[in-house]
Coordinates of C-alpha atoms in Angstrom, one line a residue:
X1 CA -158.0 42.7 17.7
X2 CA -157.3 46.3 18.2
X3 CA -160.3 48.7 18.8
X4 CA -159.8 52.2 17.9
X5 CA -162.6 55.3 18.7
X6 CA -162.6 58.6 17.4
X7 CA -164.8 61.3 19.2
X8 CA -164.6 63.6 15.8
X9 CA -167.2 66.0 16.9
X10 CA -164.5 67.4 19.7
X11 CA -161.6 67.3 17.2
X12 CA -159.6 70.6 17.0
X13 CA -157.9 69.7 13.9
X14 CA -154.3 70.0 15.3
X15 CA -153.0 67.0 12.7
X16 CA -151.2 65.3 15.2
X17 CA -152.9 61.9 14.8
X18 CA -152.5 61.8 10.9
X19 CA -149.0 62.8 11.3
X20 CA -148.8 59.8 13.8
X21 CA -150.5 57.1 12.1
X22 CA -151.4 58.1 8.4
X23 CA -152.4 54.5 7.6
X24 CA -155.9 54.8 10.1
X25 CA -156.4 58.9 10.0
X26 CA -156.7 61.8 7.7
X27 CA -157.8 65.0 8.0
X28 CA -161.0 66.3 6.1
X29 CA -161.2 69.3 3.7
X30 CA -164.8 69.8 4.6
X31 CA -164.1 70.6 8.0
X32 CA -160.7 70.2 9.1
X33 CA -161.1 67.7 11.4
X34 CA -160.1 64.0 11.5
X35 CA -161.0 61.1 10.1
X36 CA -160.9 57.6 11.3
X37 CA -160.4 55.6 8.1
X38 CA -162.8 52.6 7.4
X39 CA -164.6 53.5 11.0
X40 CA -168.1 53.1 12.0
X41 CA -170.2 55.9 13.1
X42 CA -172.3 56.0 16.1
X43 CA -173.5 58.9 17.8
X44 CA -170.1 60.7 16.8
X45 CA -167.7 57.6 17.8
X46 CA -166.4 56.3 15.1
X47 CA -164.7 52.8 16.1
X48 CA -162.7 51.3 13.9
X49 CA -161.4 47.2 14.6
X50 CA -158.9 45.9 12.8
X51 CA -156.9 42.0 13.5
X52 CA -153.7 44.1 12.5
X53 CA -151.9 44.5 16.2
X54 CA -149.6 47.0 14.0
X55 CA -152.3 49.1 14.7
X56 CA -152.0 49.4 18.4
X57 CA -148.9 51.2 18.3
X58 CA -149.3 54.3 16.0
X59 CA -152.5 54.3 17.0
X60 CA -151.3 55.2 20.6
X61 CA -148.7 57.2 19.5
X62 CA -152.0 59.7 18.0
X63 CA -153.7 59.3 21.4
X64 CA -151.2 60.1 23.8
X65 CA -150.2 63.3 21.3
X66 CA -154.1 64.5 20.8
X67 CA -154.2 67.7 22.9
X68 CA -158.4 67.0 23.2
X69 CA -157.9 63.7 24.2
X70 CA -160.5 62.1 21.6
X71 CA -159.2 59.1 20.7
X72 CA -158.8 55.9 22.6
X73 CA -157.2 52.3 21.8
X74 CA -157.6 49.0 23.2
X75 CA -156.5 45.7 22.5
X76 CA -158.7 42.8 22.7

């Protein structure tokens, strides 16, 4: 299982995550910011867990190039 947050509210909207891993985020045309693709909301984290471990590694390849820091991925 691989767990991925979001902290949206703190996104700067610098694209690097949906250039990284296009299958899990976009970015919004309301706002600009990013979206975490069939995540849940709470309180501004929006988690997304999938079973795919495929996820893990684009998915850390968004994290470690996110200049805010706002997204985190675990495997469990």
């Amino acid at each position: 299982m691989v767990i991925v947050t979001l902290q949206r509210d703190k996104c700067i909207g610098c694209n690097y995550c949906a250039e990284f891993a296009p299958e899990y985020f976009r970015m919004s045309k309301k706002d600009g910011k990013s979206v975490l693709l069939k995540s849940l909301d709470k309180k501004g984290f929006h988690t997304l867990k999938t079973p795919h471990h495929e996820a893990a590694e684009s998915c850390e390849k968004a994290a470690k190039a996110c200049p805010v820091k706002i997204i985190s991925v675990k495997e469990v």
